[in-house]
Amino acid sequence: MTRPIPPPLVLSRLDVQRIEALLETQPAGVDTSALEAELARAEVVEPDAVPADVISMNSTARFRDEDSGAEREMTLVYPRDADGSMDRVSILAPIGSALLGMRVGESIDWPLPGGRHVRLAVLSIRYPPEAAGDLHR
């Protein structure tokens, strides 16, 4: 089966710097290769140039699992802000890494632990911090 081409990503320079610093602190054996690949292929822009329909750190997005049809809303956070609740997803979690930088209307096929995959579609963004000018996160 041919893998779909992933959609283009737009990331804030500040988010990229913070995520790269976070990745440097991860213990050996933690697989961050998928997130690192996403950072490498992203278009990096200044925070005020991130479009309002792009998922950035601390934004709240609604998405759908295309296989199950289940919809979910979550806020993409750094690990220190993930409190275990279902509505706060760490950037280091597979779903968090998958959604970073995606736009409303796009979908992505993403690997999960155990060799499974999920196809996620972004439905809406309720709070895009970069576009709202919230640079003091």
Short mmCIF file of N, CA and C in Angstrom, two decimals:
data_model
loop_
_atom_site.label_atom_id
_atom_site.label_comp_id
_atom_site.label_asym_id
_atom_site.label_seq_id
_atom_site.Cartn_x
_atom_site.Cartn_y
_atom_site.Cartn_z
N MET A 1 0.84 -1.18 0.00
CA MET A 1 0.00 0.00 0.00
C MET A 1 0.89 1.25 0.00
N THR A 2 0.60 2.17 -0.86
CA THR A 2 1.36 3.41 -0.95
C THR A 2 0.93 4.35 0.17
N ARG A 3 1.91 4.93 0.84
CA ARG A 3 1.63 5.87 1.92
C ARG A 3 1.28 7.22 1.31
N PRO A 4 0.22 7.86 1.81
CA PRO A 4 -0.12 9.18 1.30
C PRO A 4 0.98 10.19 1.61
N ILE A 5 1.12 11.16 0.74
CA ILE A 5 2.09 12.23 0.98
C ILE A 5 1.55 13.10 2.10
N PRO A 6 2.35 13.35 3.15
CA PRO A 6 1.85 14.18 4.25
C PRO A 6 1.65 15.63 3.80
N PRO A 7 0.70 16.31 4.43
CA PRO A 7 0.45 17.70 4.06
C PRO A 7 1.63 18.58 4.49
N PRO A 8 1.78 19.74 3.84
CA PRO A 8 2.84 20.67 4.25
C PRO A 8 2.57 21.17 5.66
N LEU A 9 3.64 21.48 6.37
CA LEU A 9 3.52 21.98 7.75
C LEU A 9 4.04 23.40 7.84
N VAL A 10 3.41 24.20 8.68
CA VAL A 10 3.88 25.54 9.01
C VAL A 10 4.07 25.57 10.52
N LEU A 11 5.27 25.90 10.96
CA LEU A 11 5.56 25.95 12.39
C LEU A 11 6.17 27.29 12.76
N SER A 12 5.85 27.72 13.96
CA SER A 12 6.44 28.93 14.53
C SER A 12 7.90 28.68 14.89
N ARG A 13 8.74 29.64 14.61
CA ARG A 13 10.15 29.55 14.98
C ARG A 13 10.30 29.29 16.48
N LEU A 14 9.49 29.95 17.30
CA LEU A 14 9.57 29.75 18.75
C LEU A 14 9.19 28.32 19.14
N ASP A 15 8.12 27.79 18.52
CA ASP A 15 7.73 26.41 18.82
C ASP A 15 8.85 25.45 18.43
N VAL A 16 9.45 25.65 17.27
CA VAL A 16 10.53 24.77 16.82
C VAL A 16 11.70 24.83 17.80
N GLN A 17 12.09 26.02 18.21
CA GLN A 17 13.20 26.14 19.16
C GLN A 17 12.90 25.44 20.47
N ARG A 18 11.69 25.61 20.98
CA ARG A 18 11.30 24.98 22.25
C ARG A 18 11.23 23.45 22.12
N ILE A 19 10.69 22.97 21.01
CA ILE A 19 10.58 21.53 20.81
C ILE A 19 11.97 20.91 20.62
N GLU A 20 12.83 21.58 19.86
CA GLU A 20 14.20 21.05 19.69
C GLU A 20 14.92 20.98 21.04
N ALA A 21 14.74 21.97 21.89
CA ALA A 21 15.35 21.95 23.23
C ALA A 21 14.78 20.79 24.05
N LEU A 22 13.49 20.57 23.94
CA LEU A 22 12.84 19.45 24.64
C LEU A 22 13.40 18.11 24.15
N LEU A 23 13.57 17.98 22.85
CA LEU A 23 14.07 16.72 22.29
C LEU A 23 15.48 16.41 22.78
N GLU A 24 16.27 17.44 22.99
CA GLU A 24 17.65 17.24 23.48
C GLU A 24 17.68 16.66 24.88
N THR A 25 16.60 16.81 25.63
CA THR A 25 16.57 16.34 27.02
C THR A 25 15.95 14.95 27.16
N GLN A 26 15.51 14.35 26.06
CA GLN A 26 14.85 13.05 26.15
C GLN A 26 15.87 11.94 26.41
N PRO A 27 15.52 11.00 27.29
CA PRO A 27 16.44 9.91 27.59
C PRO A 27 16.67 9.01 26.39
N ALA A 28 17.80 8.34 26.38
CA ALA A 28 18.10 7.38 25.31
C ALA A 28 17.00 6.34 25.29
N GLY A 29 16.64 5.91 24.11
CA GLY A 29 15.60 4.89 23.97
C GLY A 29 14.22 5.45 23.71
N VAL A 30 14.02 6.75 23.93
CA VAL A 30 12.73 7.37 23.62
C VAL A 30 12.74 7.71 22.14
N ASP A 31 11.80 7.14 21.40
CA ASP A 31 11.78 7.34 19.95
C ASP A 31 11.07 8.65 19.60
N THR A 32 11.86 9.62 19.21
CA THR A 32 11.31 10.92 18.80
C THR A 32 11.54 11.16 17.31
N SER A 33 11.86 10.09 16.57
CA SER A 33 12.23 10.24 15.16
C SER A 33 11.10 10.81 14.31
N ALA A 34 9.85 10.42 14.58
CA ALA A 34 8.74 10.94 13.77
C ALA A 34 8.58 12.45 13.99
N LEU A 35 8.68 12.89 15.23
CA LEU A 35 8.57 14.32 15.52
C LEU A 35 9.76 15.07 14.91
N GLU A 36 10.95 14.51 15.02
CA GLU A 36 12.12 15.15 14.42
C GLU A 36 11.97 15.28 12.90
N ALA A 37 11.41 14.26 12.26
CA ALA A 37 11.18 14.32 10.81
C ALA A 37 10.18 15.42 10.46
N GLU A 38 9.16 15.59 11.30
CA GLU A 38 8.19 16.66 11.06
C GLU A 38 8.84 18.03 11.16
N LEU A 39 9.69 18.22 12.17
CA LEU A 39 10.39 19.50 12.31
C LEU A 39 11.27 19.77 11.09
N ALA A 40 11.92 18.72 10.60
CA ALA A 40 12.84 18.88 9.47
C ALA A 40 12.12 19.26 8.18
N ARG A 41 10.89 18.82 8.00
CA ARG A 41 10.19 19.10 6.73
C ARG A 41 9.30 20.33 6.80
N ALA A 42 9.18 20.94 7.96
CA ALA A 42 8.27 22.08 8.14
C ALA A 42 8.82 23.37 7.56
N GLU A 43 7.89 24.23 7.16
CA GLU A 43 8.22 25.61 6.84
C GLU A 43 8.18 26.37 8.17
N VAL A 44 9.29 26.97 8.55
CA VAL A 44 9.37 27.67 9.83
C VAL A 44 9.22 29.16 9.57
N VAL A 45 8.27 29.77 10.30
CA VAL A 45 7.97 31.19 10.12
C VAL A 45 8.00 31.89 11.47
N GLU A 46 8.03 33.20 11.44
CA GLU A 46 7.96 33.97 12.68
C GLU A 46 6.58 33.76 13.32
N PRO A 47 6.50 33.85 14.64
CA PRO A 47 5.23 33.57 15.33
C PRO A 47 4.04 34.36 14.79
N ASP A 48 4.24 35.62 14.46
CA ASP A 48 3.10 36.42 13.98
C ASP A 48 2.71 36.10 12.54
N ALA A 49 3.48 35.22 11.87
CA ALA A 49 3.17 34.83 10.50
C ALA A 49 2.49 33.46 10.42
N VAL A 50 2.25 32.83 11.57
CA VAL A 50 1.56 31.53 11.57
C VAL A 50 0.09 31.77 11.25
N PRO A 51 -0.43 31.14 10.20
CA PRO A 51 -1.84 31.33 9.86
C PRO A 51 -2.76 30.89 10.99
N ALA A 52 -3.93 31.51 11.10
CA ALA A 52 -4.88 31.22 12.18
C ALA A 52 -5.44 29.81 12.10
N ASP A 53 -5.33 29.15 10.95
CA ASP A 53 -5.90 27.80 10.81
C ASP A 53 -4.85 26.70 10.96
N VAL A 54 -3.71 27.02 11.59
CA VAL A 54 -2.62 26.06 11.79
C VAL A 54 -2.54 25.70 13.27
N ILE A 55 -2.37 24.41 13.55
CA ILE A 55 -2.21 23.96 14.93
C ILE A 55 -0.79 24.25 15.38
N SER A 56 -0.66 25.06 16.42
CA SER A 56 0.64 25.35 17.02
C SER A 56 0.57 24.95 18.49
N MET A 57 1.67 25.07 19.18
CA MET A 57 1.68 24.70 20.59
C MET A 57 0.67 25.54 21.36
N ASN A 58 -0.03 24.90 22.27
CA ASN A 58 -1.05 25.50 23.13
C ASN A 58 -2.33 25.88 22.41
N SER A 59 -2.48 25.45 21.15
CA SER A 59 -3.76 25.69 20.49
C SER A 59 -4.69 24.52 20.78
N THR A 60 -5.98 24.80 20.72
CA THR A 60 -7.00 23.78 20.94
C THR A 60 -7.61 23.44 19.59
N ALA A 61 -7.56 22.17 19.24
CA ALA A 61 -8.03 21.74 17.92
C ALA A 61 -9.05 20.61 18.05
N ARG A 62 -9.95 20.56 17.11
CA ARG A 62 -10.91 19.46 17.00
C ARG A 62 -10.48 18.65 15.79
N PHE A 63 -10.42 17.32 15.98
CA PHE A 63 -10.01 16.45 14.88
C PHE A 63 -10.82 15.16 14.89
N ARG A 64 -10.76 14.44 13.77
CA ARG A 64 -11.50 13.19 13.63
C ARG A 64 -10.55 12.07 13.25
N ASP A 65 -10.74 10.93 13.88
CA ASP A 65 -10.05 9.71 13.49
C ASP A 65 -10.83 9.19 12.28
N GLU A 66 -10.22 9.22 11.10
CA GLU A 66 -10.91 8.86 9.87
C GLU A 66 -11.32 7.40 9.82
N ASP A 67 -10.63 6.54 10.57
CA ASP A 67 -10.97 5.11 10.57
C ASP A 67 -12.21 4.83 11.42
N SER A 68 -12.26 5.42 12.61
CA SER A 68 -13.37 5.14 13.53
C SER A 68 -14.50 6.17 13.43
N GLY A 69 -14.18 7.35 12.91
CA GLY A 69 -15.16 8.43 12.85
C GLY A 69 -15.26 9.21 14.14
N ALA A 70 -14.51 8.80 15.16
CA ALA A 70 -14.55 9.47 16.46
C ALA A 70 -13.94 10.87 16.35
N GLU A 71 -14.62 11.85 16.97
CA GLU A 71 -14.10 13.21 17.02
C GLU A 71 -13.63 13.51 18.42
N ARG A 72 -12.61 14.36 18.49
CA ARG A 72 -12.03 14.72 19.79
C ARG A 72 -11.51 16.15 19.72
N GLU A 73 -11.55 16.84 20.85
CA GLU A 73 -10.95 18.16 20.96
C GLU A 73 -9.84 18.08 21.98
N MET A 74 -8.70 18.66 21.68
CA MET A 74 -7.58 18.63 22.61
C MET A 74 -6.74 19.88 22.44
N THR A 75 -5.96 20.16 23.50
CA THR A 75 -5.00 21.26 23.47
C THR A 75 -3.62 20.64 23.40
N LEU A 76 -2.82 21.09 22.45
CA LEU A 76 -1.46 20.57 22.25
C LEU A 76 -0.52 21.29 23.22
N VAL A 77 0.12 20.52 24.11
CA VAL A 77 0.93 21.11 25.17
C VAL A 77 2.31 20.48 25.25
N TYR A 78 3.20 21.15 25.98
CA TYR A 78 4.50 20.58 26.30
C TYR A 78 4.30 19.55 27.41
N PRO A 79 5.20 18.58 27.54
CA PRO A 79 5.01 17.52 28.54
C PRO A 79 4.75 18.04 29.95
N ARG A 80 5.38 19.12 30.35
CA ARG A 80 5.20 19.64 31.71
C ARG A 80 3.77 20.12 31.95
N ASP A 81 3.03 20.41 30.87
CA ASP A 81 1.67 20.90 30.98
C ASP A 81 0.62 19.81 30.76
N ALA A 82 1.07 18.62 30.39
CA ALA A 82 0.14 17.50 30.21
C ALA A 82 -0.20 16.96 31.59
N ASP A 83 -1.47 17.05 31.95
CA ASP A 83 -1.88 16.68 33.31
C ASP A 83 -2.58 15.32 33.37
N GLY A 84 -2.53 14.58 32.29
CA GLY A 84 -3.16 13.27 32.27
C GLY A 84 -4.61 13.31 31.81
N SER A 85 -5.17 14.50 31.65
CA SER A 85 -6.55 14.58 31.19
C SER A 85 -6.59 14.33 29.68
N MET A 86 -7.73 13.87 29.20
CA MET A 86 -7.87 13.52 27.79
C MET A 86 -7.86 14.74 26.87
N ASP A 87 -8.05 15.94 27.43
CA ASP A 87 -8.12 17.12 26.57
C ASP A 87 -6.79 17.88 26.48
N ARG A 88 -5.72 17.35 27.08
CA ARG A 88 -4.39 17.96 26.99
C ARG A 88 -3.43 16.89 26.49
N VAL A 89 -2.89 17.09 25.30
CA VAL A 89 -2.04 16.08 24.67
C VAL A 89 -0.62 16.63 24.52
N SER A 90 0.34 15.87 25.00
CA SER A 90 1.75 16.26 24.90
C SER A 90 2.23 16.20 23.46
N ILE A 91 3.12 17.12 23.12
CA ILE A 91 3.75 17.11 21.81
C ILE A 91 4.53 15.82 21.59
N LEU A 92 4.95 15.15 22.66
CA LEU A 92 5.70 13.90 22.54
C LEU A 92 4.80 12.69 22.33
N ALA A 93 3.49 12.83 22.52
CA ALA A 93 2.54 11.74 22.25
C ALA A 93 2.35 11.63 20.74
N PRO A 94 2.12 10.43 20.23
CA PRO A 94 1.94 10.27 18.77
C PRO A 94 0.90 11.21 18.17
N ILE A 95 -0.24 11.37 18.83
CA ILE A 95 -1.29 12.25 18.29
C ILE A 95 -0.83 13.70 18.29
N GLY A 96 -0.13 14.12 19.34
CA GLY A 96 0.39 15.48 19.41
C GLY A 96 1.38 15.77 18.30
N SER A 97 2.31 14.84 18.10
CA SER A 97 3.30 15.01 17.03
C SER A 97 2.63 15.05 15.66
N ALA A 98 1.60 14.24 15.49
CA ALA A 98 0.91 14.17 14.20
C ALA A 98 0.22 15.49 13.85
N LEU A 99 -0.41 16.13 14.84
CA LEU A 99 -1.23 17.30 14.56
C LEU A 99 -0.44 18.61 14.47
N LEU A 100 0.74 18.66 15.06
CA LEU A 100 1.53 19.89 15.04
C LEU A 100 1.74 20.41 13.63
N GLY A 101 1.40 21.67 13.41
CA GLY A 101 1.64 22.33 12.12
C GLY A 101 0.61 22.07 11.06
N MET A 102 -0.40 21.25 11.34
CA MET A 102 -1.43 20.96 10.34
C MET A 102 -2.47 22.07 10.30
N ARG A 103 -3.14 22.16 9.15
CA ARG A 103 -4.17 23.18 8.94
C ARG A 103 -5.55 22.55 8.97
N VAL A 104 -6.54 23.37 9.28
CA VAL A 104 -7.93 22.94 9.22
C VAL A 104 -8.21 22.42 7.80
N GLY A 105 -8.84 21.24 7.71
CA GLY A 105 -9.18 20.63 6.43
C GLY A 105 -8.17 19.60 5.96
N GLU A 106 -7.00 19.56 6.58
CA GLU A 106 -5.97 18.59 6.19
C GLU A 106 -6.11 17.31 7.00
N SER A 107 -5.53 16.24 6.44
CA SER A 107 -5.48 14.98 7.18
C SER A 107 -4.10 14.37 7.01
N ILE A 108 -3.75 13.49 7.95
CA ILE A 108 -2.43 12.86 7.93
C ILE A 108 -2.55 11.43 8.42
N ASP A 109 -1.76 10.55 7.82
CA ASP A 109 -1.63 9.17 8.25
C ASP A 109 -0.42 9.12 9.17
N TRP A 110 -0.58 8.60 10.40
CA TRP A 110 0.49 8.69 11.39
C TRP A 110 0.71 7.35 12.07
N PRO A 111 2.00 6.97 12.25
CA PRO A 111 2.28 5.70 12.93
C PRO A 111 2.01 5.78 14.43
N LEU A 112 1.50 4.69 14.96
CA LEU A 112 1.26 4.56 16.40
C LEU A 112 2.12 3.42 16.93
N PRO A 113 2.32 3.35 18.22
CA PRO A 113 3.06 2.23 18.79
C PRO A 113 2.42 0.89 18.39
N GLY A 114 3.25 -0.11 18.25
CA GLY A 114 2.75 -1.44 17.90
C GLY A 114 2.53 -1.66 16.42
N GLY A 115 3.04 -0.73 15.60
CA GLY A 115 2.92 -0.90 14.15
C GLY A 115 1.59 -0.49 13.56
N ARG A 116 0.70 0.07 14.37
CA ARG A 116 -0.59 0.54 13.86
C ARG A 116 -0.43 1.94 13.26
N HIS A 117 -1.47 2.38 12.55
CA HIS A 117 -1.51 3.74 11.99
C HIS A 117 -2.88 4.34 12.26
N VAL A 118 -2.91 5.65 12.29
CA VAL A 118 -4.16 6.37 12.43
C VAL A 118 -4.19 7.46 11.37
N ARG A 119 -5.37 7.73 10.85
CA ARG A 119 -5.53 8.84 9.89
C ARG A 119 -6.39 9.89 10.57
N LEU A 120 -5.80 11.07 10.77
CA LEU A 120 -6.46 12.16 11.49
C LEU A 120 -6.79 13.30 10.54
N ALA A 121 -7.97 13.87 10.70
CA ALA A 121 -8.39 15.03 9.92
C ALA A 121 -8.67 16.18 10.87
N VAL A 122 -8.09 17.34 10.59
CA VAL A 122 -8.29 18.53 11.43
C VAL A 122 -9.60 19.20 11.02
N LEU A 123 -10.49 19.38 11.99
CA LEU A 123 -11.81 19.95 11.73
C LEU A 123 -11.88 21.44 12.05
N SER A 124 -11.26 21.85 13.16
CA SER A 124 -11.31 23.26 13.54
C SER A 124 -10.24 23.56 14.58
N ILE A 125 -9.95 24.83 14.72
CA ILE A 125 -9.05 25.30 15.78
C ILE A 125 -9.78 26.38 16.53
N ARG A 126 -9.93 26.16 17.82
CA ARG A 126 -10.67 27.12 18.65
C ARG A 126 -9.77 28.20 19.20
N TYR A 127 -8.50 27.87 19.44
CA TYR A 127 -7.60 28.86 20.03
C TYR A 127 -6.21 28.74 19.43
N PRO A 128 -5.91 29.51 18.41
CA PRO A 128 -4.57 29.50 17.85
C PRO A 128 -3.70 30.57 18.53
N PRO A 129 -2.84 30.22 19.49
CA PRO A 129 -2.12 31.23 20.25
C PRO A 129 -1.23 32.15 19.42
N GLU A 130 -0.52 31.62 18.44
CA GLU A 130 0.38 32.48 17.65
C GLU A 130 -0.41 33.54 16.91
N ALA A 131 -1.49 33.14 16.27
CA ALA A 131 -2.28 34.09 15.49
C ALA A 131 -2.97 35.10 16.40
N ALA A 132 -3.22 34.70 17.64
CA ALA A 132 -3.88 35.61 18.58
C ALA A 132 -2.87 36.55 19.25
N GLY A 133 -1.60 36.37 18.92
CA GLY A 133 -0.60 37.24 19.48
C GLY A 133 -0.12 36.83 20.85
N ASP A 134 -0.46 35.62 21.30
CA ASP A 134 -0.06 35.14 22.62
C ASP A 134 1.35 34.56 22.54
N LEU A 135 2.33 35.41 22.63
CA LEU A 135 3.72 34.99 22.50
C LEU A 135 4.36 34.70 23.85
N HIS A 136 3.64 34.90 24.91
CA HIS A 136 4.21 34.71 26.25
C HIS A 136 3.62 33.46 26.88
N ARG A 137 3.84 32.34 26.21
CA ARG A 137 3.25 31.09 26.67
C ARG A 137 4.17 30.48 27.63
#
